[in-house]
Amino acid sequence: MTFGAVAVDAGDLPLGGGLLALLRPALASTEPGGVVALLSTSRATAQDLPSFCRAERHEYLGAEALPDGQTRHLIRRGPFSVPKHAREAPLSLATGPMTAAAMLAAVPMPDAATPDTAFAPRGAQVEPGGPTYPFSLVKRDLVAPPEIAALYDQAVAAQWNAATDIPWNELVELDPRIERAVGQIMTFLAENELAALYVPARFLPRIHPAFVETSMFLATQLADEARHAHVYLARARAQGGSLGTSSAVTGYSLRGLLEPEDFVESTFLLSVLGEGTFLDLLRFVEAHAPDRCTQEIARRTRLDEARHVHFGLAHVRHALAHDPTVFARLEAATLRRAASLPATASAPAPLADALVLLAAGSVEPAKVARGHEAYRALLEEMHEARRKRLVHAGFDEAQADRLSLLHTPNFM
Ligand SMILES: [Fe+2]
Ligand SMILES: [Fe+2]
């Protein structure tokens, strides 16, 4: 009889005394049908092995006595247990730090995930017979752009602390009308942040864990949005102020963000159009901030938003490159959202007024006129930057212009 290279030297270990911790891994490391040779001096093992093999659905092939007093038992691995371990790319710390990108790349993402692997980490041996799971986002091209693990690593490295990384002690006493304008802007920002927290959260439980890089990235995005809401509300109240107005148009606009059931459409509306437009808004707040604290809040949250926009563009570009029907779906989603807004919708008036005063920095009429000019310029810049982003995503110039103009006047 010939047998495979796998041999287990078990000494006098009995089956119920630790032998299985050697035998089972040896069987798992062979292909189904492969043979393991077990060397043993235990008489009890010789008695127990055949029934163990029947119970675990391996085939006991028999035993032969060796001249040195040991017995060699031969066991053929059954076809029913976990598959042999997949080959993985070697991972060495010598090549750099243990990033998620390096670790997760050791076992590449599948093109399509199967329902039976569920939460088993990619690369784990999955025992057959487990349950199936109802994850609906199972195609890599519509879930995970190639740079997703690197974006997760960037996000982890860039986390900051709302309590300690903002110079709260650098607030200054402002004209109460300017302070109220800041409070209004922060109220608006916080409301939109909460939507940015809830919208991607809807998709996270639908993503098959085979694409865990995207789930992990979204987890950082949710933490970012929670921190943004925290820091904006804290700034609104920091000088003893109260919150401003939540406008109906913001309510309609954000409800429109919650409606898409498609992950790519949702990412497009939220991250490419909405968060993309917020980059310009936050740059405006940073440029005209009346104190270092407000300025740093705008700067730090903008840097996080830039990463969310990066993910949005990567996700949408990757999907568009692999499925040309996505163009029409994104256009239709933008049109549906525009149609769900009141016909007369324009930028929320309390916010527009507050942005004018912020840019004026004063209530002197001449300065307010300049603030108004700066606000008009901001709207132009938002449209122009959105157009460019849409072209970068893969739309032609005419489509980009049309979609940008259809974007909500609520900015997000
Ligand atoms: Fe945010
Ligand atoms: Fe965001």
mmCIF file of C-alpha atoms and ligand atoms in Angstrom:
data_model
loop_
_atom_site.group_PDB
_atom_site.id
_atom_site.type_symbol
_atom_site.label_atom_id
_atom_site.label_comp_id
_atom_site.label_asym_id
_atom_site.label_seq_id
_atom_site.Cartn_x
_atom_site.Cartn_y
_atom_site.Cartn_z
ATOM 1 C CA MET A 1 0.000 0.000 0.000
ATOM 2 C CA THR A 2 1.230 3.514 -0.808
ATOM 3 C CA PHE A 3 0.256 6.448 1.360
ATOM 4 C CA GLY A 4 0.668 10.206 1.286
ATOM 5 C CA ALA A 5 3.472 12.145 2.891
ATOM 6 C CA VAL A 6 1.358 13.081 5.904
ATOM 7 C CA ALA A 7 2.383 11.091 8.968
ATOM 8 C CA VAL A 8 1.494 11.613 12.614
ATOM 9 C CA ASP A 9 3.714 10.304 15.402
ATOM 10 C CA ALA A 10 1.288 9.958 18.322
ATOM 11 C CA GLY A 11 3.331 7.991 20.851
ATOM 12 C CA ASP A 12 1.020 6.507 23.472
ATOM 13 C CA LEU A 13 -1.641 9.259 23.269
ATOM 14 C CA PRO A 14 -5.144 7.835 23.506
ATOM 15 C CA LEU A 15 -7.870 9.121 21.194
ATOM 16 C CA GLY A 16 -9.659 10.893 24.025
ATOM 17 C CA GLY A 17 -6.446 12.291 25.498
ATOM 18 C CA GLY A 18 -5.236 14.750 22.862
ATOM 19 C CA LEU A 19 -4.527 12.527 19.876
ATOM 20 C CA LEU A 20 -7.335 14.175 17.896
ATOM 21 C CA ALA A 21 -5.536 17.540 18.133
ATOM 22 C CA LEU A 22 -2.790 15.956 16.004
ATOM 23 C CA LEU A 23 -4.879 13.689 13.806
ATOM 24 C CA ARG A 24 -7.655 16.066 12.716
ATOM 25 C CA PRO A 25 -5.303 18.825 11.418
ATOM 26 C CA ALA A 26 -3.274 16.154 9.584
ATOM 27 C CA LEU A 27 -6.442 14.913 7.870
ATOM 28 C CA ALA A 28 -7.516 18.502 7.086
ATOM 29 C CA SER A 29 -4.162 19.191 5.461
ATOM 30 C CA THR A 30 -4.607 16.409 2.887
ATOM 31 C CA GLU A 31 -6.846 16.425 -0.170
ATOM 32 C CA PRO A 32 -10.058 14.364 0.128
ATOM 33 C CA GLY A 33 -8.987 10.786 -0.690
ATOM 34 C CA GLY A 34 -5.473 11.365 0.660
ATOM 35 C CA VAL A 35 -4.031 8.988 3.255
ATOM 36 C CA VAL A 36 -2.611 9.795 6.686
ATOM 37 C CA ALA A 37 -0.297 7.367 8.478
ATOM 38 C CA LEU A 38 -0.680 7.385 12.258
ATOM 39 C CA LEU A 39 2.192 5.873 14.277
ATOM 40 C CA SER A 40 1.047 4.815 17.733
ATOM 41 C CA THR A 41 2.029 2.588 20.640
ATOM 42 C CA SER A 42 -1.390 2.865 22.326
ATOM 43 C CA ARG A 43 -3.547 -0.224 22.390
ATOM 44 C CA ALA A 44 -6.646 1.855 23.202
ATOM 45 C CA THR A 45 -6.053 3.953 20.076
ATOM 46 C CA ALA A 46 -5.956 0.815 17.969
ATOM 47 C CA GLN A 47 -9.368 -0.133 19.350
ATOM 48 C CA ASP A 48 -10.959 3.295 19.026
ATOM 49 C CA LEU A 49 -9.708 4.441 15.607
ATOM 50 C CA PRO A 50 -12.124 2.483 13.359
ATOM 51 C CA SER A 51 -15.222 3.866 15.127
ATOM 52 C CA PHE A 52 -13.758 7.405 15.116
ATOM 53 C CA CYS A 53 -13.244 7.096 11.348
ATOM 54 C CA ARG A 54 -16.830 5.922 10.825
ATOM 55 C CA ALA A 55 -18.203 8.778 12.953
ATOM 56 C CA GLU A 56 -16.190 11.447 11.109
ATOM 57 C CA ARG A 57 -16.726 9.771 7.725
ATOM 58 C CA HIS A 58 -13.103 8.915 6.995
ATOM 59 C CA GLU A 59 -12.075 5.433 5.840
ATOM 60 C CA TYR A 60 -10.014 3.274 8.197
ATOM 61 C CA LEU A 61 -7.728 1.258 5.904
ATOM 62 C CA GLY A 62 -6.088 -0.994 8.499
ATOM 63 C CA ALA A 63 -2.964 -1.333 10.602
ATOM 64 C CA GLU A 64 0.428 -2.993 10.405
ATOM 65 C CA ALA A 65 2.870 -3.747 13.198
ATOM 66 C CA LEU A 66 6.330 -2.215 12.773
ATOM 67 C CA PRO A 67 9.555 -3.875 14.010
ATOM 68 C CA ASP A 68 10.107 -1.141 16.623
ATOM 69 C CA GLY A 69 6.879 -1.989 18.460
ATOM 70 C CA GLN A 70 4.779 0.822 16.980
ATOM 71 C CA THR A 71 1.639 0.284 14.953
ATOM 72 C CA ARG A 72 1.063 2.150 11.687
ATOM 73 C CA HIS A 73 -2.641 2.931 11.121
ATOM 74 C CA LEU A 74 -3.709 4.166 7.676
ATOM 75 C CA ILE A 75 -6.691 6.494 7.314
ATOM 76 C CA ARG A 76 -8.109 7.791 4.047
ATOM 77 C CA ARG A 77 -9.588 11.260 4.346
ATOM 78 C CA GLY A 78 -13.312 11.428 3.623
ATOM 79 C CA PRO A 79 -14.728 13.919 1.118
ATOM 80 C CA PHE A 80 -17.044 15.617 3.591
ATOM 81 C CA SER A 81 -14.979 17.762 5.894
ATOM 82 C CA VAL A 82 -13.503 21.217 5.275
ATOM 83 C CA PRO A 83 -11.619 21.730 2.012
ATOM 84 C CA LYS A 84 -7.839 21.779 2.039
ATOM 85 C CA HIS A 85 -6.454 25.177 2.977
ATOM 86 C CA ALA A 86 -6.218 27.561 0.008
ATOM 87 C CA ARG A 87 -2.789 28.770 -0.989
ATOM 88 C CA GLU A 88 -2.176 32.301 0.194
ATOM 89 C CA ALA A 89 0.341 34.887 -0.877
ATOM 90 C CA PRO A 90 3.056 35.046 1.814
ATOM 91 C CA LEU A 91 2.771 38.010 4.176
ATOM 92 C CA SER A 92 5.981 39.271 5.698
ATOM 93 C CA LEU A 93 6.530 42.087 8.154
ATOM 94 C CA ALA A 94 9.885 42.609 6.475
ATOM 95 C CA THR A 95 8.080 44.361 3.619
ATOM 96 C CA GLY A 96 6.500 47.007 5.871
ATOM 97 C CA PRO A 97 3.848 47.530 8.555
ATOM 98 C CA MET A 98 0.863 45.204 8.861
ATOM 99 C CA THR A 99 -1.593 47.306 6.865
ATOM 100 C CA ALA A 100 -5.091 46.093 6.091
ATOM 101 C CA ALA A 101 -4.236 46.459 2.407
ATOM 102 C CA ALA A 102 -1.273 44.063 2.742
ATOM 103 C CA MET A 103 -3.077 41.621 5.013
ATOM 104 C CA LEU A 104 -6.306 41.403 3.028
ATOM 105 C CA ALA A 105 -4.511 41.186 -0.329
ATOM 106 C CA ALA A 106 -3.054 37.814 0.768
ATOM 107 C CA VAL A 107 -6.354 36.235 -0.307
ATOM 108 C CA PRO A 108 -7.825 38.252 -3.212
ATOM 109 C CA MET A 109 -11.514 39.156 -3.331
ATOM 110 C CA PRO A 110 -13.651 36.862 -5.488
ATOM 111 C CA ASP A 111 -15.462 38.278 -8.552
ATOM 112 C CA ALA A 112 -18.707 37.066 -6.985
ATOM 113 C CA ALA A 113 -19.274 35.927 -3.411
ATOM 114 C CA THR A 114 -21.249 32.797 -2.508
ATOM 115 C CA PRO A 115 -23.950 32.835 0.191
ATOM 116 C CA ASP A 116 -22.481 29.955 2.207
ATOM 117 C CA THR A 117 -19.201 31.600 3.219
ATOM 118 C CA ALA A 118 -20.958 34.329 5.194
ATOM 119 C CA PHE A 119 -18.799 35.803 7.967
ATOM 120 C CA ALA A 120 -15.952 33.335 7.460
ATOM 121 C CA PRO A 121 -12.904 35.558 6.901
ATOM 122 C CA ARG A 122 -11.620 35.308 3.339
ATOM 123 C CA GLY A 123 -9.011 32.527 3.314
ATOM 124 C CA ALA A 124 -10.542 30.548 6.193
ATOM 125 C CA GLN A 125 -11.427 26.886 5.546
ATOM 126 C CA VAL A 126 -15.214 26.732 5.474
ATOM 127 C CA GLU A 127 -16.805 23.546 6.729
ATOM 128 C CA PRO A 128 -19.631 22.469 4.417
ATOM 129 C CA GLY A 129 -23.155 22.300 5.755
ATOM 130 C CA GLY A 130 -23.356 25.739 7.363
ATOM 131 C CA PRO A 131 -26.258 28.136 6.786
ATOM 132 C CA THR A 132 -26.611 30.570 3.897
ATOM 133 C CA TYR A 133 -26.903 34.317 4.478
ATOM 134 C CA PRO A 134 -29.040 36.878 2.650
ATOM 135 C CA PHE A 135 -26.283 39.343 1.657
ATOM 136 C CA SER A 136 -27.415 41.027 -1.555
ATOM 137 C CA LEU A 137 -24.258 42.937 -2.577
ATOM 138 C CA VAL A 138 -22.250 40.014 -3.916
ATOM 139 C CA LYS A 139 -20.509 41.338 -7.046
ATOM 140 C CA ARG A 140 -17.070 42.827 -6.545
ATOM 141 C CA ASP A 141 -17.384 45.323 -9.402
ATOM 142 C CA LEU A 142 -20.431 46.954 -7.796
ATOM 143 C CA VAL A 143 -19.062 46.940 -4.247
ATOM 144 C CA ALA A 144 -15.297 47.170 -3.982
ATOM 145 C CA PRO A 145 -13.043 49.405 -6.089
ATOM 146 C CA PRO A 146 -9.388 48.272 -6.223
ATOM 147 C CA GLU A 147 -8.107 51.001 -3.877
ATOM 148 C CA ILE A 148 -10.607 50.276 -1.084
ATOM 149 C CA ALA A 149 -8.189 48.631 1.391
ATOM 150 C CA ALA A 150 -5.687 51.478 0.953
ATOM 151 C CA LEU A 151 -8.507 53.972 1.616
ATOM 152 C CA TYR A 152 -9.358 52.096 4.821
ATOM 153 C CA ASP A 153 -5.718 52.313 5.961
ATOM 154 C CA GLN A 154 -5.681 56.053 5.201
ATOM 155 C CA ALA A 155 -8.914 56.526 7.132
ATOM 156 C CA VAL A 156 -7.604 54.695 10.197
ATOM 157 C CA ALA A 157 -4.411 56.774 10.187
ATOM 158 C CA ALA A 158 -6.385 60.026 9.849
ATOM 159 C CA GLN A 159 -8.852 59.581 12.738
ATOM 160 C CA TRP A 160 -8.950 62.561 15.111
ATOM 161 C CA ASN A 161 -10.629 63.434 18.361
ATOM 162 C CA ALA A 162 -13.381 66.056 18.549
ATOM 163 C CA ALA A 163 -12.629 66.816 22.201
ATOM 164 C CA THR A 164 -8.849 67.193 22.002
ATOM 165 C CA ASP A 165 -7.877 68.013 18.384
ATOM 166 C CA ILE A 166 -9.966 71.173 18.041
ATOM 167 C CA PRO A 167 -8.557 74.347 19.676
ATOM 168 C CA TRP A 168 -11.711 75.047 21.697
ATOM 169 C CA ASN A 169 -9.770 77.541 23.795
ATOM 170 C CA GLU A 170 -9.249 79.762 20.741
ATOM 171 C CA LEU A 171 -12.880 80.795 20.463
ATOM 172 C CA VAL A 172 -13.363 84.558 20.686
ATOM 173 C CA GLU A 173 -16.396 86.604 21.530
ATOM 174 C CA LEU A 174 -18.103 87.656 18.275
ATOM 175 C CA ASP A 175 -20.817 90.102 17.349
ATOM 176 C CA PRO A 176 -23.945 88.147 18.417
ATOM 177 C CA ARG A 177 -25.294 88.306 14.858
ATOM 178 C CA ILE A 178 -22.127 86.691 13.485
ATOM 179 C CA GLU A 179 -22.167 84.117 16.304
ATOM 180 C CA ARG A 180 -25.786 83.262 15.417
ATOM 181 C CA ALA A 181 -24.751 82.898 11.761
ATOM 182 C CA VAL A 182 -22.053 80.434 12.804
ATOM 183 C CA GLY A 183 -24.636 78.539 14.883
ATOM 184 C CA GLN A 184 -26.963 78.385 11.861
ATOM 185 C CA ILE A 185 -24.234 77.044 9.613
ATOM 186 C CA MET A 186 -23.265 74.434 12.218
ATOM 187 C CA THR A 187 -26.919 73.395 12.604
ATOM 188 C CA PHE A 188 -27.172 72.890 8.852
ATOM 189 C CA LEU A 189 -23.889 70.973 8.718
ATOM 190 C CA ALA A 190 -24.882 68.699 11.623
ATOM 191 C CA GLU A 191 -28.232 67.879 10.022
ATOM 192 C CA ASN A 192 -26.529 66.860 6.806
ATOM 193 C CA GLU A 193 -23.914 64.864 8.733
ATOM 194 C CA LEU A 194 -26.630 62.785 10.328
ATOM 195 C CA ALA A 195 -27.925 61.924 6.858
ATOM 196 C CA ALA A 196 -24.376 61.059 5.772
ATOM 197 C CA LEU A 197 -24.224 58.734 8.798
ATOM 198 C CA TYR A 198 -27.512 56.974 8.089
ATOM 199 C CA VAL A 199 -27.292 56.609 4.302
ATOM 200 C CA PRO A 200 -24.189 54.386 4.003
ATOM 201 C CA ALA A 201 -25.217 52.533 7.192
ATOM 202 C CA ARG A 202 -28.183 51.119 5.239
ATOM 203 C CA PHE A 203 -25.849 49.350 2.834
ATOM 204 C CA LEU A 204 -23.244 48.015 5.238
ATOM 205 C CA PRO A 205 -25.312 44.973 6.322
ATOM 206 C CA ARG A 206 -26.042 44.132 2.685
ATOM 207 C CA ILE A 207 -22.358 43.859 1.704
ATOM 208 C CA HIS A 208 -21.102 40.297 1.520
ATOM 209 C CA PRO A 209 -18.201 39.912 3.974
ATOM 210 C CA ALA A 210 -16.054 38.602 1.110
ATOM 211 C CA PHE A 211 -15.700 42.342 0.374
ATOM 212 C CA VAL A 212 -14.977 43.248 3.969
ATOM 213 C CA GLU A 213 -12.612 46.037 2.869
ATOM 214 C CA THR A 214 -15.657 48.073 1.820
ATOM 215 C CA SER A 215 -17.493 47.304 5.082
ATOM 216 C CA MET A 216 -14.431 48.332 7.081
ATOM 217 C CA PHE A 217 -14.021 51.534 5.076
ATOM 218 C CA LEU A 218 -17.696 52.403 5.572
ATOM 219 C CA ALA A 219 -17.258 51.823 9.307
ATOM 220 C CA THR A 220 -14.581 54.543 9.329
ATOM 221 C CA GLN A 221 -16.862 56.795 7.284
ATOM 222 C CA LEU A 222 -19.679 56.325 9.809
ATOM 223 C CA ALA A 223 -17.281 57.155 12.658
ATOM 224 C CA ASP A 224 -16.204 60.274 10.720
ATOM 225 C CA GLU A 225 -19.794 61.454 10.252
ATOM 226 C CA ALA A 226 -20.613 60.870 13.924
ATOM 227 C CA ARG A 227 -17.548 62.941 14.870
ATOM 228 C CA HIS A 228 -18.558 65.673 12.414
ATOM 229 C CA ALA A 229 -22.074 65.909 13.855
ATOM 230 C CA HIS A 230 -20.558 66.022 17.346
ATOM 231 C CA VAL A 231 -18.097 68.776 16.533
ATOM 232 C CA TYR A 232 -20.589 70.960 14.607
ATOM 233 C CA LEU A 233 -23.174 70.756 17.390
ATOM 234 C CA ALA A 234 -20.474 71.483 19.963
ATOM 235 C CA ARG A 235 -19.386 74.591 18.020
ATOM 236 C CA ALA A 236 -22.998 75.793 17.728
ATOM 237 C CA ARG A 237 -23.351 75.626 21.505
ATOM 238 C CA ALA A 238 -19.795 76.520 22.497
ATOM 239 C CA GLN A 239 -20.455 80.213 23.144
ATOM 240 C CA GLY A 240 -23.735 79.634 24.944
ATOM 241 C CA GLY A 241 -25.577 79.754 21.619
ATOM 242 C CA SER A 242 -28.587 77.733 20.552
ATOM 243 C CA LEU A 243 -29.190 75.899 17.305
ATOM 244 C CA GLY A 244 -30.550 77.538 14.167
ATOM 245 C CA THR A 245 -33.304 76.509 11.765
ATOM 246 C CA SER A 246 -33.751 73.172 10.028
ATOM 247 C CA SER A 247 -35.283 74.075 6.642
ATOM 248 C CA ALA A 248 -37.964 72.095 4.852
ATOM 249 C CA VAL A 249 -35.852 71.956 1.689
ATOM 250 C CA THR A 250 -33.096 70.238 3.669
ATOM 251 C CA GLY A 251 -35.663 67.744 4.927
ATOM 252 C CA TYR A 252 -36.859 66.965 1.372
ATOM 253 C CA SER A 253 -33.325 66.771 0.050
ATOM 254 C CA LEU A 254 -32.072 64.392 2.729
ATOM 255 C CA ARG A 255 -35.123 62.169 2.428
ATOM 256 C CA GLY A 256 -34.235 61.836 -1.253
ATOM 257 C CA LEU A 257 -30.832 60.503 -0.196
ATOM 258 C CA LEU A 258 -32.416 57.741 1.869
ATOM 259 C CA GLU A 259 -34.530 56.425 -0.998
ATOM 260 C CA PRO A 260 -32.186 54.647 -3.446
ATOM 261 C CA GLU A 261 -32.023 50.899 -2.849
ATOM 262 C CA ASP A 262 -28.967 50.548 -5.086
ATOM 263 C CA PHE A 263 -25.530 50.967 -3.498
ATOM 264 C CA VAL A 264 -23.872 52.609 -6.520
ATOM 265 C CA GLU A 265 -26.767 55.062 -6.991
ATOM 266 C CA SER A 266 -26.689 55.931 -3.304
ATOM 267 C CA THR A 267 -22.917 56.444 -3.294
ATOM 268 C CA PHE A 268 -23.232 58.636 -6.366
ATOM 269 C CA LEU A 269 -25.867 60.913 -4.844
ATOM 270 C CA LEU A 270 -24.276 61.064 -1.388
ATOM 271 C CA SER A 271 -20.547 61.020 -1.994
ATOM 272 C CA VAL A 272 -19.931 62.268 -5.538
ATOM 273 C CA LEU A 273 -22.630 64.960 -5.725
ATOM 274 C CA GLY A 274 -23.410 65.741 -2.053
ATOM 275 C CA GLU A 275 -20.126 65.345 -0.181
ATOM 276 C CA GLY A 276 -18.309 66.652 -3.267
ATOM 277 C CA THR A 277 -20.326 69.872 -3.012
ATOM 278 C CA PHE A 278 -19.667 69.989 0.730
ATOM 279 C CA LEU A 279 -15.925 70.163 0.028
ATOM 280 C CA ASP A 280 -16.478 73.622 -1.484
ATOM 281 C CA LEU A 281 -18.851 74.620 1.315
ATOM 282 C CA LEU A 282 -16.355 73.619 4.006
ATOM 283 C CA ARG A 283 -13.516 75.384 2.176
ATOM 284 C CA PHE A 284 -15.700 78.530 2.228
ATOM 285 C CA VAL A 285 -16.374 78.167 5.980
ATOM 286 C CA GLU A 286 -12.670 77.606 6.621
ATOM 287 C CA ALA A 287 -11.661 80.639 4.541
ATOM 288 C CA HIS A 288 -14.147 82.955 6.263
ATOM 289 C CA ALA A 289 -14.111 81.439 9.769
ATOM 290 C CA PRO A 290 -14.182 84.144 12.454
ATOM 291 C CA ASP A 291 -11.913 82.204 14.839
ATOM 292 C CA ARG A 292 -9.236 79.479 14.776
ATOM 293 C CA CYS A 293 -11.555 76.941 16.376
ATOM 294 C CA THR A 294 -14.216 77.206 13.659
ATOM 295 C CA GLN A 295 -11.503 77.243 11.025
ATOM 296 C CA GLU A 296 -9.953 74.019 12.332
ATOM 297 C CA ILE A 297 -13.361 72.333 12.524
ATOM 298 C CA ALA A 298 -13.972 73.145 8.859
ATOM 299 C CA ARG A 299 -10.461 72.070 7.837
ATOM 300 C CA ARG A 300 -10.486 68.724 9.619
ATOM 301 C CA THR A 301 -13.976 67.751 8.539
ATOM 302 C CA ARG A 302 -13.162 68.762 4.944
ATOM 303 C CA LEU A 303 -10.138 66.443 4.892
ATOM 304 C CA ASP A 304 -12.365 63.557 6.015
ATOM 305 C CA GLU A 305 -14.942 64.484 3.383
ATOM 306 C CA ALA A 306 -12.243 64.453 0.703
ATOM 307 C CA ARG A 307 -11.666 60.774 1.567
ATOM 308 C CA HIS A 308 -15.401 60.024 1.356
ATOM 309 C CA VAL A 309 -15.516 61.717 -2.050
ATOM 310 C CA HIS A 310 -12.467 59.707 -3.118
ATOM 311 C CA PHE A 311 -14.296 56.489 -2.199
ATOM 312 C CA GLY A 312 -17.454 57.685 -3.973
ATOM 313 C CA LEU A 313 -15.598 58.485 -7.183
ATOM 314 C CA ALA A 314 -13.626 55.216 -7.074
ATOM 315 C CA HIS A 315 -16.788 53.178 -6.423
ATOM 316 C CA VAL A 316 -18.774 54.863 -9.199
ATOM 317 C CA ARG A 317 -15.918 54.852 -11.737
ATOM 318 C CA HIS A 318 -15.242 51.162 -11.114
ATOM 319 C CA ALA A 319 -18.926 50.273 -11.495
ATOM 320 C CA LEU A 320 -19.260 52.390 -14.656
ATOM 321 C CA ALA A 321 -16.184 50.756 -16.174
ATOM 322 C CA HIS A 322 -17.654 47.273 -15.672
ATOM 323 C CA ASP A 323 -21.317 47.929 -16.360
ATOM 324 C CA PRO A 324 -22.202 50.680 -18.894
ATOM 325 C CA THR A 325 -25.901 50.544 -17.895
ATOM 326 C CA VAL A 326 -24.881 52.254 -14.665
ATOM 327 C CA PHE A 327 -24.697 55.637 -16.516
ATOM 328 C CA ALA A 328 -28.426 55.653 -17.235
ATOM 329 C CA ARG A 329 -29.259 54.462 -13.724
ATOM 330 C CA LEU A 330 -27.259 57.254 -12.099
ATOM 331 C CA GLU A 331 -28.860 59.828 -14.359
ATOM 332 C CA ALA A 332 -32.319 58.463 -13.533
ATOM 333 C CA ALA A 333 -31.550 58.498 -9.796
ATOM 334 C CA THR A 334 -30.503 62.167 -10.014
ATOM 335 C CA LEU A 335 -33.672 63.038 -11.942
ATOM 336 C CA ARG A 336 -35.893 61.180 -9.460
ATOM 337 C CA ARG A 337 -34.315 62.995 -6.556
ATOM 338 C CA ALA A 338 -34.678 66.392 -8.252
ATOM 339 C CA ALA A 339 -38.335 65.614 -8.960
ATOM 340 C CA SER A 340 -38.950 64.800 -5.295
ATOM 341 C CA LEU A 341 -38.024 68.354 -4.228
ATOM 342 C CA PRO A 342 -40.608 71.156 -4.149
ATOM 343 C CA ALA A 343 -40.628 72.917 -7.558
ATOM 344 C CA THR A 344 -39.548 76.235 -6.051
ATOM 345 C CA ALA A 345 -36.732 74.756 -3.953
ATOM 346 C CA SER A 346 -33.652 76.919 -3.509
ATOM 347 C CA ALA A 347 -30.810 76.956 -1.010
ATOM 348 C CA PRO A 348 -32.163 77.036 2.580
ATOM 349 C CA ALA A 349 -32.693 80.743 3.260
ATOM 350 C CA PRO A 350 -31.377 80.767 6.864
ATOM 351 C CA LEU A 351 -28.214 79.055 5.674
ATOM 352 C CA ALA A 352 -27.733 81.389 2.697
ATOM 353 C CA ASP A 353 -28.090 84.441 4.953
ATOM 354 C CA ALA A 354 -25.670 82.969 7.494
ATOM 355 C CA LEU A 355 -23.059 82.226 4.823
ATOM 356 C CA VAL A 356 -23.305 85.819 3.562
ATOM 357 C CA LEU A 357 -22.747 87.155 7.100
ATOM 358 C CA LEU A 358 -19.919 84.706 7.738
ATOM 359 C CA ALA A 359 -18.113 85.911 4.601
ATOM 360 C CA ALA A 360 -18.858 89.543 5.508
ATOM 361 C CA GLY A 361 -17.450 89.037 8.992
ATOM 362 C CA SER A 362 -19.486 92.084 10.037
ATOM 363 C CA VAL A 363 -22.926 93.605 9.707
ATOM 364 C CA GLU A 364 -21.625 96.770 8.018
ATOM 365 C CA PRO A 365 -23.541 97.107 4.725
ATOM 366 C CA ALA A 366 -20.413 97.439 2.554
ATOM 367 C CA LYS A 367 -18.965 94.267 4.047
ATOM 368 C CA VAL A 368 -22.284 92.440 3.751
ATOM 369 C CA ALA A 369 -22.275 93.326 0.029
ATOM 370 C CA ARG A 370 -18.864 91.684 -0.276
ATOM 371 C CA GLY A 371 -20.125 88.690 1.711
ATOM 372 C CA HIS A 372 -22.997 88.378 -0.709
ATOM 373 C CA GLU A 373 -20.587 88.447 -3.658
ATOM 374 C CA ALA A 374 -18.503 85.713 -2.020
ATOM 375 C CA TYR A 375 -21.623 83.589 -1.536
ATOM 376 C CA ARG A 376 -22.636 83.996 -5.201
ATOM 377 C CA ALA A 377 -19.115 82.983 -6.211
ATOM 378 C CA LEU A 378 -19.362 79.913 -3.968
ATOM 379 C CA LEU A 379 -22.461 78.701 -5.840
ATOM 380 C CA GLU A 380 -20.571 79.058 -9.151
ATOM 381 C CA GLU A 381 -17.543 77.234 -7.770
ATOM 382 C CA MET A 382 -19.740 74.410 -6.489
ATOM 383 C CA HIS A 383 -21.308 73.893 -9.919
ATOM 384 C CA GLU A 384 -17.945 74.026 -11.703
ATOM 385 C CA ALA A 385 -16.256 71.595 -9.281
ATOM 386 C CA ARG A 386 -19.250 69.226 -9.453
ATOM 387 C CA ARG A 387 -19.099 69.269 -13.265
ATOM 388 C CA LYS A 388 -15.393 68.374 -13.155
ATOM 389 C CA ARG A 389 -16.018 65.596 -10.668
ATOM 390 C CA LEU A 390 -18.733 64.136 -12.897
ATOM 391 C CA VAL A 391 -16.388 64.200 -15.900
ATOM 392 C CA HIS A 392 -13.767 62.495 -13.739
ATOM 393 C CA ALA A 393 -16.357 59.839 -12.827
ATOM 394 C CA GLY A 394 -16.805 59.096 -16.533
ATOM 395 C CA PHE A 395 -19.670 61.300 -17.784
ATOM 396 C CA ASP A 396 -19.313 63.455 -20.917
ATOM 397 C CA GLU A 397 -19.319 67.265 -20.651
ATOM 398 C CA ALA A 398 -22.990 67.709 -21.566
ATOM 399 C CA GLN A 399 -24.176 65.012 -19.126
ATOM 400 C CA ALA A 400 -21.946 66.441 -16.410
ATOM 401 C CA ASP A 401 -23.378 69.931 -16.895
ATOM 402 C CA ARG A 402 -26.970 68.669 -16.820
ATOM 403 C CA LEU A 403 -26.513 66.440 -13.764
ATOM 404 C CA SER A 404 -24.688 69.168 -11.856
ATOM 405 C CA LEU A 405 -27.529 71.620 -12.464
ATOM 406 C CA LEU A 406 -30.056 69.010 -11.318
ATOM 407 C CA HIS A 407 -28.248 68.585 -8.003
ATOM 408 C CA THR A 408 -30.196 69.646 -4.925
ATOM 409 C CA PRO A 409 -29.977 73.331 -3.891
ATOM 410 C CA ASN A 410 -29.457 71.976 -0.373
ATOM 411 C CA PHE A 411 -25.833 71.169 -1.423
ATOM 412 C CA MET A 412 -25.888 67.657 0.202
HETATM 413 FE FE FE B 1 -19.118 64.428 7.302
HETATM 414 FE FE FE B 2 -18.847 62.386 4.597
#
